[in-house]
Coordinates of N, CA and C in Angstrom, one line a residue:
M17 N -122.5 89.9 -70.5 CA -121.8 88.8 -70.0 C -120.4 88.6 -70.7
K18 N -120.4 88.8 -72.0 CA -119.2 88.6 -72.7 C -118.1 89.7 -72.3
K19 N -118.6 90.9 -72.1 CA -117.8 92.0 -71.7 C -117.2 91.7 -70.4
T20 N -117.9 91.2 -69.5 CA -117.5 90.9 -68.1 C -116.4 89.8 -68.1
K21 N -116.6 88.7 -68.9 CA -115.6 87.7 -69.0 C -114.3 88.2 -69.6
Q22 N -114.4 89.1 -70.7 CA -113.2 89.6 -71.2 C -112.4 90.4 -70.2
T23 N -113.2 91.2 -69.4 CA -112.5 92.0 -68.4 C -111.8 91.1 -67.4
K24 N -112.5 90.0 -67.0 CA -111.8 89.1 -66.0 C -110.6 88.5 -66.6
H25 N -110.7 88.1 -67.9 CA -109.5 87.5 -68.6 C -108.3 88.4 -68.7
K26 N -108.7 89.7 -69.0 CA -107.6 90.7 -69.1 C -106.9 90.9 -67.7
A27 N -107.7 91.0 -66.6 CA -107.2 91.2 -65.3 C -106.3 90.0 -64.9
A28 N -106.7 88.8 -65.2 CA -105.9 87.6 -64.9 C -104.6 87.6 -65.7
A29 N -104.7 88.0 -66.9 CA -103.5 88.1 -67.8 C -102.5 89.1 -67.2
R30 N -103.0 90.2 -66.8 CA -102.1 91.3 -66.2 C -101.5 90.8 -64.9
L31 N -102.3 90.1 -64.1 CA -101.7 89.5 -62.8 C -100.6 88.5 -63.1
L32 N -100.9 87.6 -64.1 CA -99.9 86.6 -64.5 C -98.6 87.3 -65.0
T33 N -98.8 88.4 -65.8 CA -97.6 89.1 -66.3 C -96.8 89.7 -65.2
L34 N -97.5 90.3 -64.2 CA -96.8 90.9 -63.1 C -96.0 89.8 -62.3
L35 N -96.7 88.7 -62.0 CA -96.0 87.6 -61.3 C -94.7 87.1 -62.0
L36 N -94.8 87.0 -63.3 CA -93.7 86.5 -64.1 C -92.5 87.6 -64.0
A37 N -92.9 88.8 -64.1 CA -91.9 89.9 -64.0 C -91.2 89.9 -62.7
F38 N -92.0 89.8 -61.6 CA -91.4 89.7 -60.2 C -90.4 88.5 -60.1
T39 N -90.9 87.4 -60.6 CA -90.1 86.1 -60.6 C -88.7 86.3 -61.3
M40 N -88.8 87.0 -62.5 CA -87.5 87.2 -63.2 C -86.6 88.2 -62.5
V41 N -87.2 89.2 -61.8 CA -86.3 90.2 -61.1 C -85.6 89.5 -59.9
F42 N -86.4 88.7 -59.1 CA -85.8 88.1 -57.9 C -84.8 87.0 -58.3
T43 N -85.1 86.3 -59.5 CA -84.1 85.3 -59.9 C -82.8 85.9 -60.3
M44 N -82.8 87.1 -60.9 CA -81.6 87.7 -61.4 C -80.8 88.4 -60.3
M45 N -81.5 88.7 -59.1 CA -80.8 89.3 -58.0 C -79.8 88.4 -57.3
P46 N -78.7 88.9 -56.7 CA -77.8 88.1 -55.9 C -78.6 87.5 -54.7
G47 N -78.2 86.3 -54.3 CA -78.9 85.7 -53.2 C -78.7 86.5 -51.9
M48 N -79.7 86.5 -51.0 CA -79.6 87.2 -49.8 C -79.9 86.3 -48.6
V49 N -79.2 86.5 -47.5 CA -79.4 85.7 -46.3 C -79.6 86.7 -45.1
W50 N -80.2 86.2 -44.1 CA -80.4 87.0 -42.9 C -79.2 86.7 -42.0
A51 N -78.5 87.8 -41.6 CA -77.4 87.7 -40.6 C -77.9 87.5 -39.2
D52 N -77.0 87.2 -38.3 CA -77.4 86.9 -36.9 C -77.9 88.2 -36.3
D53 N -77.5 89.4 -36.7 CA -78.0 90.6 -36.1 C -79.3 91.1 -36.7
G54 N -79.9 90.3 -37.7 CA -81.1 90.7 -38.2 C -81.0 91.5 -39.5
T55 N -79.8 91.8 -39.9 CA -79.6 92.5 -41.2 C -79.5 91.6 -42.3
V56 N -79.6 92.1 -43.5 CA -79.5 91.3 -44.7 C -78.1 91.4 -45.3
E57 N -77.5 90.3 -45.7 CA -76.2 90.4 -46.3 C -76.2 89.5 -47.5
G58 N -75.3 89.9 -48.5 CA -75.3 89.1 -49.8 C -74.5 87.8 -49.6
R59 N -74.9 86.8 -50.4 CA -74.2 85.6 -50.5 C -74.0 85.3 -51.9
T60 N -72.7 85.6 -52.4 CA -72.4 85.5 -53.8 C -71.9 84.1 -54.2
T61 N -72.2 83.7 -55.4 CA -71.7 82.5 -55.9 C -70.7 82.7 -57.1
E62 N -70.5 84.0 -57.5 CA -69.6 84.2 -58.5 C -68.2 84.4 -57.9
V63 N -67.2 84.1 -58.8 CA -65.8 84.2 -58.3 C -65.3 85.7 -58.4
I64 N -64.7 86.2 -57.3 CA -64.2 87.5 -57.3 C -62.7 87.5 -57.6
E65 N -62.3 88.2 -58.6 CA -60.9 88.2 -59.0 C -60.1 89.1 -58.2
V66 N -58.9 88.7 -57.8 CA -57.9 89.4 -57.0 C -56.6 89.6 -57.7
A67 N -56.4 90.9 -58.1 CA -55.2 91.2 -58.9 C -54.2 92.2 -58.2
R68 N -54.7 92.9 -57.2 CA -53.9 93.9 -56.5 C -54.1 93.8 -55.0
Q69 N -53.2 94.5 -54.3 CA -53.2 94.5 -52.9 C -54.6 95.0 -52.3
T70 N -55.1 96.0 -53.0 CA -56.4 96.5 -52.5 C -57.5 95.5 -52.7
D71 N -57.4 94.6 -53.7 CA -58.4 93.5 -53.9 C -58.2 92.5 -52.7
L72 N -57.0 92.2 -52.5 CA -56.7 91.2 -51.4 C -57.2 91.6 -50.1
A73 N -57.1 92.9 -49.8 CA -57.6 93.4 -48.5 C -59.1 93.2 -48.2
K74 N -59.8 93.0 -49.3 CA -61.3 92.9 -49.2 C -61.7 91.4 -48.9
I75 N -60.8 90.5 -49.0 CA -61.2 89.1 -48.8 C -61.8 88.9 -47.4
G76 N -62.9 88.1 -47.4 CA -63.6 87.8 -46.2 C -64.7 88.8 -45.9
G77 N -65.0 89.7 -46.8 CA -66.0 90.7 -46.6 C -67.4 90.3 -47.1
V78 N -67.4 89.1 -47.8 CA -68.7 88.6 -48.3 C -68.9 87.2 -47.8
Q79 N -70.1 86.9 -47.2 CA -70.3 85.5 -46.7 C -70.2 84.5 -47.8
N80 N -69.3 83.5 -47.5 CA -69.1 82.4 -48.5 C -68.5 82.9 -49.8
G81 N -67.7 84.0 -49.7 CA -67.1 84.6 -50.9 C -66.1 83.7 -51.5
K82 N -66.1 83.7 -52.8 CA -65.1 82.8 -53.6 C -64.2 83.8 -54.3
Y83 N -62.9 83.7 -54.0 CA -61.9 84.6 -54.5 C -60.8 83.8 -55.3
K84 N -60.3 84.4 -56.3 CA -59.2 83.8 -57.1 C -58.2 84.8 -57.5
L85 N -56.9 84.5 -57.2 CA -55.8 85.4 -57.7 C -55.6 85.3 -59.2
T86 N -55.5 86.4 -59.8 CA -55.3 86.5 -61.2 C -53.9 87.1 -61.6
A87 N -53.1 87.4 -60.5 CA -51.8 88.0 -60.7 C -51.0 87.8 -59.4
D88 N -49.6 87.8 -59.6 CA -48.8 87.8 -58.4 C -48.9 89.2 -57.7
I89 N -48.9 89.2 -56.4 CA -49.1 90.4 -55.6 C -47.9 90.5 -54.6
T90 N -47.3 91.7 -54.6 CA -46.2 92.0 -53.6 C -46.8 93.1 -52.6
L91 N -46.8 92.7 -51.4 CA -47.4 93.6 -50.4 C -46.4 94.7 -50.0
D92 N -46.9 96.0 -49.8 CA -46.0 97.1 -49.5 C -46.1 97.4 -48.0
D93 N -45.4 98.5 -47.6 CA -45.3 98.8 -46.1 C -46.7 99.2 -45.5
S94 N -47.7 99.5 -46.4 CA -49.0 100.0 -45.9 C -49.9 98.8 -45.5
W95 N -49.4 97.6 -45.8 CA -50.3 96.4 -45.6 C -50.7 96.2 -44.2
K96 N -52.0 95.9 -44.0 CA -52.5 95.5 -42.7 C -53.1 94.2 -42.8
E97 N -52.8 93.3 -41.8 CA -53.3 91.9 -41.9 C -54.8 91.8 -41.9
I98 N -55.3 91.0 -42.8 CA -56.8 90.8 -42.9 C -57.3 90.1 -41.7
D99 N -58.4 90.5 -41.2 CA -59.1 89.8 -40.0 C -60.5 89.5 -40.5
P100 N -60.6 88.4 -41.4 CA -61.9 88.1 -41.9 C -62.9 87.7 -40.9
K101 N -64.2 88.1 -41.1 CA -65.2 87.7 -40.1 C -66.2 86.7 -40.8
K102 N -66.0 86.4 -42.0 CA -66.9 85.5 -42.7 C -66.1 84.4 -43.4
E103 N -66.7 83.3 -43.6 CA -66.1 82.1 -44.3 C -65.9 82.4 -45.7
F104 N -64.7 82.0 -46.3 CA -64.4 82.3 -47.7 C -63.6 81.1 -48.3
T105 N -63.4 81.2 -49.6 CA -62.6 80.3 -50.3 C -61.6 81.1 -51.2
L106 N -60.3 80.8 -51.1 CA -59.3 81.5 -51.9 C -58.5 80.5 -52.7
D107 N -58.6 80.7 -54.0 CA -57.8 79.9 -54.9 C -56.7 80.7 -55.4
G108 N -55.4 80.3 -55.0 CA -54.3 81.1 -55.5 C -54.0 81.0 -56.9
N109 N -54.6 80.0 -57.6 CA -54.5 79.8 -59.0 C -53.0 79.8 -59.5
G110 N -52.1 79.3 -58.6 CA -50.7 79.2 -59.0 C -49.9 80.5 -58.8
H111 N -50.6 81.6 -58.4 CA -49.9 82.9 -58.2 C -49.3 83.0 -56.8
S112 N -48.5 84.0 -56.6 CA -47.8 84.2 -55.3 C -48.2 85.5 -54.7
I113 N -48.1 85.5 -53.3 CA -48.2 86.7 -52.5 C -46.8 86.9 -51.8
T114 N -46.1 88.0 -52.0 CA -44.8 88.2 -51.4 C -45.0 89.1 -50.2
L115 N -44.6 88.7 -49.1 CA -44.8 89.4 -47.8 C -43.7 90.4 -47.6
N116 N -44.0 91.4 -46.8 CA -43.0 92.5 -46.5 C -43.1 92.7 -45.0
G117 N -42.8 91.6 -44.2 CA -42.8 91.8 -42.8 C -44.0 91.4 -42.0
K118 N -45.2 91.3 -42.7 CA -46.4 91.0 -42.0 C -47.1 89.8 -42.7
S119 N -47.9 89.1 -41.9 CA -48.7 88.0 -42.4 C -49.8 88.5 -43.4
V120 N -50.4 87.5 -44.1 CA -51.5 87.9 -45.0 C -52.8 88.1 -44.1
F121 N -53.0 87.2 -43.2 CA -54.2 87.2 -42.4 C -53.8 87.4 -40.9
F122 N -54.7 87.8 -40.1 CA -54.5 87.8 -38.6 C -55.1 86.5 -38.1
N123 N -56.4 86.5 -37.8 CA -57.1 85.3 -37.3 C -58.1 84.8 -38.3
V124 N -58.1 83.6 -38.8 CA -59.1 83.0 -39.6 C -59.9 82.0 -38.8
I125 N -61.1 82.4 -38.4 CA -61.8 81.6 -37.4 C -62.8 80.6 -37.9
D126 N -63.2 80.7 -39.2 CA -64.2 79.8 -39.7 C -63.6 78.5 -40.2
A127 N -64.1 77.4 -39.7 CA -63.6 76.1 -40.1 C -63.9 75.8 -41.6
G128 N -64.9 76.4 -42.2 CA -65.2 76.1 -43.6 C -64.3 76.9 -44.6
T129 N -63.5 77.7 -44.1 CA -62.6 78.5 -45.0 C -61.6 77.5 -45.7
I130 N -61.3 77.7 -47.0 CA -60.4 76.9 -47.7 C -59.4 77.8 -48.5
I131 N -58.1 77.6 -48.4 CA -57.1 78.3 -49.2 C -56.3 77.2 -49.9
S132 N -56.2 77.4 -51.2 CA -55.5 76.4 -52.0 C -54.7 77.0 -53.2
N133 N -53.7 76.2 -53.7 CA -53.0 76.6 -54.9 C -52.3 77.9 -54.8
L134 N -51.8 78.2 -53.6 CA -51.2 79.6 -53.3 C -49.7 79.4 -53.0
I135 N -48.9 80.4 -53.5 CA -47.5 80.5 -53.2 C -47.2 81.7 -52.3
I136 N -46.6 81.5 -51.1 CA -46.3 82.5 -50.2 C -44.7 82.7 -50.2
K137 N -44.3 84.0 -50.5 CA -42.9 84.3 -50.5 C -42.6 85.5 -49.6
G138 N -41.3 85.8 -49.4 CA -40.9 87.0 -48.7 C -40.5 86.7 -47.3
E139 N -40.9 87.5 -46.3 CA -40.5 87.2 -44.9 C -41.5 87.9 -43.9
V140 N -41.6 87.4 -42.7 CA -42.3 88.0 -41.6 C -41.4 88.0 -40.4
S141 N -41.6 89.0 -39.6 CA -40.8 89.2 -38.4 C -41.7 89.9 -37.3
G142 N -41.4 89.6 -36.0 CA -42.1 90.2 -35.0 C -41.8 89.7 -33.6
T143 N -42.5 90.2 -32.6 CA -42.2 89.8 -31.2 C -43.4 89.0 -30.6
G144 N -44.5 88.9 -31.4 CA -45.7 88.2 -30.9 C -45.8 86.8 -31.7
T145 N -47.0 86.2 -31.6 CA -47.2 85.0 -32.3 C -47.1 85.3 -33.8
L146 N -46.5 84.3 -34.5 CA -46.0 84.7 -35.8 C -46.1 83.5 -36.8
G147 N -46.7 83.8 -38.0 CA -46.9 82.9 -39.1 C -46.9 83.6 -40.4
T148 N -46.6 83.0 -41.5 CA -46.6 83.7 -42.8 C -48.0 83.9 -43.3
L149 N -48.8 82.9 -43.2 CA -50.2 83.0 -43.8 C -51.1 83.7 -42.7
A150 N -51.0 83.3 -41.5 CA -51.9 83.8 -40.5 C -51.3 83.6 -39.1
S151 N -51.8 84.4 -38.1 CA -51.5 84.1 -36.7 C -52.2 82.9 -36.2
S152 N -53.4 82.7 -36.5 CA -54.2 81.5 -36.2 C -55.1 81.2 -37.3
Y153 N -55.4 79.9 -37.5 CA -56.1 79.4 -38.7 C -56.9 78.2 -38.3
S154 N -58.2 78.2 -38.6 CA -59.1 77.1 -38.3 C -59.7 76.4 -39.5
G155 N -59.4 76.8 -40.7 CA -59.9 76.2 -41.9 C -59.0 75.1 -42.5
T156 N -59.0 75.0 -43.8 CA -58.2 74.1 -44.5 C -57.2 74.8 -45.4
I157 N -56.0 74.3 -45.4 CA -54.9 74.8 -46.4 C -54.4 73.6 -47.1
R158 N -54.4 73.7 -48.5 CA -54.0 72.5 -49.3 C -53.4 73.0 -50.6
N159 N -52.4 72.1 -51.0 CA -51.8 72.3 -52.3 C -51.1 73.7 -52.4
C160 N -50.4 74.1 -51.3 CA -49.8 75.4 -51.3 C -48.3 75.3 -51.1
S161 N -47.5 76.3 -51.4 CA -46.1 76.3 -51.3 C -45.7 77.6 -50.4
F162 N -44.9 77.4 -49.4 CA -44.5 78.4 -48.5 C -42.9 78.6 -48.5
N163 N -42.5 79.6 -49.2 CA -41.1 79.9 -49.3 C -40.8 81.3 -48.6
A164 N -41.4 81.5 -47.5 CA -41.2 82.7 -46.7 C -40.5 82.5 -45.4
D165 N -39.5 83.3 -45.1 CA -38.8 83.2 -43.8 C -39.5 83.8 -42.6
V166 N -39.3 83.2 -41.5 CA -40.0 83.7 -40.3 C -38.9 84.0 -39.2
K167 N -38.9 85.2 -38.6 CA -38.0 85.5 -37.6 C -38.7 86.1 -36.4
Y168 N -38.6 85.3 -35.3 CA -39.2 85.8 -34.0 C -38.1 86.4 -33.1
S169 N -38.4 87.6 -32.6 CA -37.4 88.3 -31.8 C -38.0 88.7 -30.4
G170 N -39.1 88.0 -30.0 CA -39.7 88.3 -28.7 C -39.0 87.5 -27.6
N171 N -39.4 87.8 -26.4 CA -38.9 87.2 -25.2 C -39.8 86.1 -24.6
I172 N -41.0 86.1 -25.0 CA -42.0 85.1 -24.4 C -41.8 83.7 -25.1
D173 N -41.4 82.7 -24.3 CA -41.1 81.4 -24.9 C -42.3 80.6 -25.2
T174 N -43.5 81.0 -24.9 CA -44.7 80.3 -25.2 C -45.4 80.8 -26.5
N175 N -44.9 81.9 -27.0 CA -45.5 82.4 -28.3 C -45.3 81.5 -29.4
N176 N -46.4 81.2 -30.1 CA -46.3 80.2 -31.3 C -45.6 80.9 -32.5
V177 N -44.7 80.1 -33.1 CA -44.0 80.6 -34.3 C -44.1 79.5 -35.3
G178 N -44.7 79.8 -36.5 CA -44.9 78.7 -37.5 C -44.5 79.2 -38.9
G179 N -44.1 78.3 -39.8 CA -43.8 78.6 -41.2 C -45.0 78.8 -42.0
I180 N -46.2 78.3 -41.6 CA -47.4 78.6 -42.3 C -48.3 79.5 -41.4
V181 N -48.7 78.9 -40.2 CA -49.5 79.7 -39.2 C -48.8 79.5 -37.9
A182 N -49.1 80.5 -37.0 CA -48.6 80.4 -35.6 C -49.3 79.3 -34.9
T183 N -50.7 79.4 -34.9 CA -51.5 78.5 -34.2 C -52.4 77.8 -35.2
L184 N -52.3 76.5 -35.3 CA -53.1 75.7 -36.2 C -54.3 75.0 -35.5
N185 N -55.5 75.4 -35.9 CA -56.7 74.7 -35.4 C -57.5 74.0 -36.5
G186 N -56.9 74.0 -37.7 CA -57.5 73.4 -38.9 C -56.7 72.3 -39.4
T187 N -56.6 72.2 -40.8 CA -55.9 71.2 -41.5 C -55.0 71.7 -42.5
V188 N -53.8 71.2 -42.6 CA -52.8 71.5 -43.6 C -52.5 70.2 -44.3
S189 N -52.6 70.2 -45.7 CA -52.3 69.0 -46.4 C -51.7 69.3 -47.8
N190 N -50.9 68.4 -48.2 CA -50.2 68.5 -49.6 C -49.6 69.8 -49.8
C191 N -48.7 70.2 -48.8 CA -48.0 71.5 -48.9 C -46.5 71.3 -48.8
V192 N -45.8 72.3 -49.3 CA -44.3 72.3 -49.3 C -43.9 73.6 -48.5
V193 N -43.0 73.4 -47.5 CA -42.5 74.5 -46.7 C -41.0 74.5 -46.9
T194 N -40.4 75.6 -47.5 CA -39.0 75.7 -47.7 C -38.4 76.9 -47.0
G195 N -39.2 77.7 -46.4 CA -38.7 78.9 -45.7 C -38.0 78.5 -44.4
T196 N -37.1 79.4 -43.9 CA -36.3 79.1 -42.6 C -37.1 79.7 -41.5
I197 N -37.0 79.0 -40.3 CA -37.7 79.5 -39.1 C -36.6 79.8 -38.1
V198 N -36.6 81.1 -37.7 CA -35.7 81.6 -36.6 C -36.6 81.8 -35.4
N199 N -36.6 80.8 -34.5 CA -37.6 80.8 -33.4 C -37.2 81.6 -32.2
G200 N -35.9 82.0 -32.1 CA -35.4 82.8 -31.0 C -35.7 82.2 -29.7
N201 N -36.4 82.9 -28.8 CA -36.7 82.3 -27.4 C -37.9 81.5 -27.4
S202 N -38.6 81.3 -28.5 CA -39.9 80.5 -28.5 C -39.5 79.0 -28.4
K203 N -40.3 78.4 -27.6 CA -40.2 76.9 -27.5 C -41.3 76.2 -28.3
S204 N -42.2 77.0 -28.8 CA -43.3 76.5 -29.5 C -43.2 76.9 -31.0
Y205 N -42.6 76.1 -31.8 CA -42.3 76.5 -33.2 C -42.3 75.3 -34.1
G206 N -42.4 75.6 -35.4 CA -42.3 74.5 -36.4 C -42.5 75.0 -37.8
S207 N -42.3 74.2 -38.8 CA -42.4 74.6 -40.2 C -43.9 74.8 -40.6
V208 N -44.8 74.2 -39.9 CA -46.3 74.3 -40.3 C -47.0 75.2 -39.3
G209 N -47.3 74.7 -38.1 CA -48.0 75.4 -37.0 C -48.0 74.7 -35.7
N210 N -48.6 75.3 -34.7 CA -48.6 74.7 -33.4 C -50.0 74.7 -32.8
G211 N -50.1 73.8 -31.8 CA -51.4 73.7 -31.1 C -51.9 72.3 -30.9
K212 N -53.0 72.1 -30.3 CA -53.5 70.8 -29.9 C -54.6 70.3 -30.9
K213 N -55.2 71.2 -31.7 CA -56.3 70.8 -32.5 C -56.0 70.7 -34.0
G214 N -54.8 71.0 -34.4 CA -54.4 71.0 -35.8 C -54.2 69.6 -36.4
T215 N -54.3 69.5 -37.7 CA -54.1 68.2 -38.4 C -53.1 68.5 -39.5
I216 N -52.0 67.7 -39.6 CA -51.0 67.9 -40.7 C -50.8 66.6 -41.5
K217 N -51.0 66.8 -42.8 CA -51.0 65.6 -43.6 C -50.2 65.9 -44.9
N218 N -49.3 65.0 -45.2 CA -48.5 65.0 -46.5 C -47.9 66.4 -46.7
V219 N -47.1 66.8 -45.7 CA -46.3 68.1 -45.8 C -44.9 67.8 -46.0
V220 N -44.2 68.4 -47.0 CA -42.8 68.3 -47.1 C -42.2 69.6 -46.5
S221 N -41.3 69.4 -45.6 CA -40.7 70.5 -44.8 C -39.2 70.5 -45.0
V222 N -38.6 71.7 -45.3 CA -37.2 71.9 -45.3 C -36.9 73.2 -44.6
G223 N -35.8 73.2 -43.8 CA -35.5 74.4 -43.0 C -35.9 74.4 -41.6
C224 N -36.6 73.4 -41.1 CA -36.9 73.3 -39.7 C -37.0 71.8 -39.3
K225 N -36.6 71.5 -38.2 CA -36.5 70.1 -37.8 C -37.8 69.5 -37.4
Q226 N -38.8 70.3 -37.2 CA -40.1 69.8 -36.7 C -41.3 70.5 -37.4
L227 N -42.4 69.8 -37.5 CA -43.6 70.4 -38.1 C -44.2 71.4 -37.2
G228 N -44.2 71.2 -35.9 CA -44.8 72.1 -34.9 C -44.7 71.5 -33.6
M229 N -45.3 72.3 -32.6 CA -45.2 71.8 -31.2 C -46.6 71.9 -30.6
T230 N -46.8 71.0 -29.6 CA -48.0 71.1 -28.8 C -47.5 71.2 -27.3
S231 N -48.3 71.9 -26.5 CA -47.8 72.1 -25.1 C -48.8 71.6 -24.1
T232 N -48.3 71.1 -23.0 CA -49.2 70.7 -21.8 C -48.5 71.3 -20.6
F233 N -49.4 71.6 -19.6 CA -48.9 72.2 -18.4 C -48.6 71.2 -17.3
S234 N -47.4 71.2 -16.8 CA -47.0 70.2 -15.8 C -47.3 70.7 -14.4
M235 N -48.1 70.0 -13.6 CA -48.4 70.3 -12.3 C -47.3 70.0 -11.3
E236 N -46.3 69.3 -11.8 CA -45.1 69.0 -11.0 C -44.1 70.1 -11.0
T237 N -43.8 70.6 -12.2 CA -42.8 71.6 -12.4 C -43.4 73.0 -12.5
F238 N -44.8 73.1 -12.8 CA -45.5 74.3 -13.0 C -44.9 75.0 -14.2
E239 N -44.6 74.2 -15.2 CA -44.1 74.8 -16.5 C -44.7 74.1 -17.7
D240 N -44.7 74.7 -18.8 CA -45.2 74.1 -20.0 C -44.2 73.1 -20.6
I241 N -44.7 72.0 -21.0 CA -43.9 70.9 -21.6 C -44.3 70.9 -23.1
F242 N -43.3 71.1 -24.0 CA -43.5 71.1 -25.4 C -43.2 69.8 -26.1
T243 N -44.1 69.3 -26.9 CA -43.9 68.0 -27.6 C -44.1 68.2 -29.1
P244 N -43.2 67.7 -29.9 CA -43.4 67.8 -31.4 C -44.7 67.2 -31.8
I245 N -45.4 67.9 -32.8 CA -46.6 67.5 -33.3 C -46.4 66.3 -34.2
S246 N -47.2 65.2 -34.1 CA -47.1 64.1 -35.0 C -47.8 64.4 -36.3
G247 N -47.3 63.9 -37.4 CA -47.9 64.2 -38.7 C -47.2 63.4 -39.7
T248 N -47.6 63.5 -41.0 CA -46.8 62.9 -42.0 C -46.1 64.0 -42.8
N249 N -44.8 63.7 -43.0 CA -44.0 64.7 -43.8 C -43.0 64.0 -44.6

């Protein structure tokens, strides 16, 4: 009987040791979530440092990724606008991104995305919808400075042109915009962004007479009517 009890105790101890080992392994692993397509993707809580253009290009590749600039970055001619598919947070950490004709992002669609403490310099130009940070943006932008010039050379008067984003579907607050806006033929332009869903709060703007425009279609004239966006500046 004593031998049997000792055997049982040893088996229980081994089982407990294995359980503790598995617990430690899974605790130390990065968190995992199930994506909509049934695959597993990482959800990181650590801050990813961004010091080079190649680092910047990877933003938005991790669900709920947290990124922080650790150096000023000047984009070269090879830059391709980021089209993030996942929600992220970017802390500019007081550093700057200098543009070379193209925006940082293309479309930022997640409302939970936050960009803060960032300086944008340089210039963007083109014939389509045009903004320094993004073509369209649905998240939050706060405590940022935009000293980048925008030059629209297209022929379509309804293309949005903005000193921060072309089309604003999110919120911009506590920002300064000092870049010039050359809207060309566009009737929908402003120092911040354009659209019907955006919110603009506590923005100081120099170089453009309006924060942005919103448009409605007139059934009488069958034309778009553009009205300045109300906000605090």
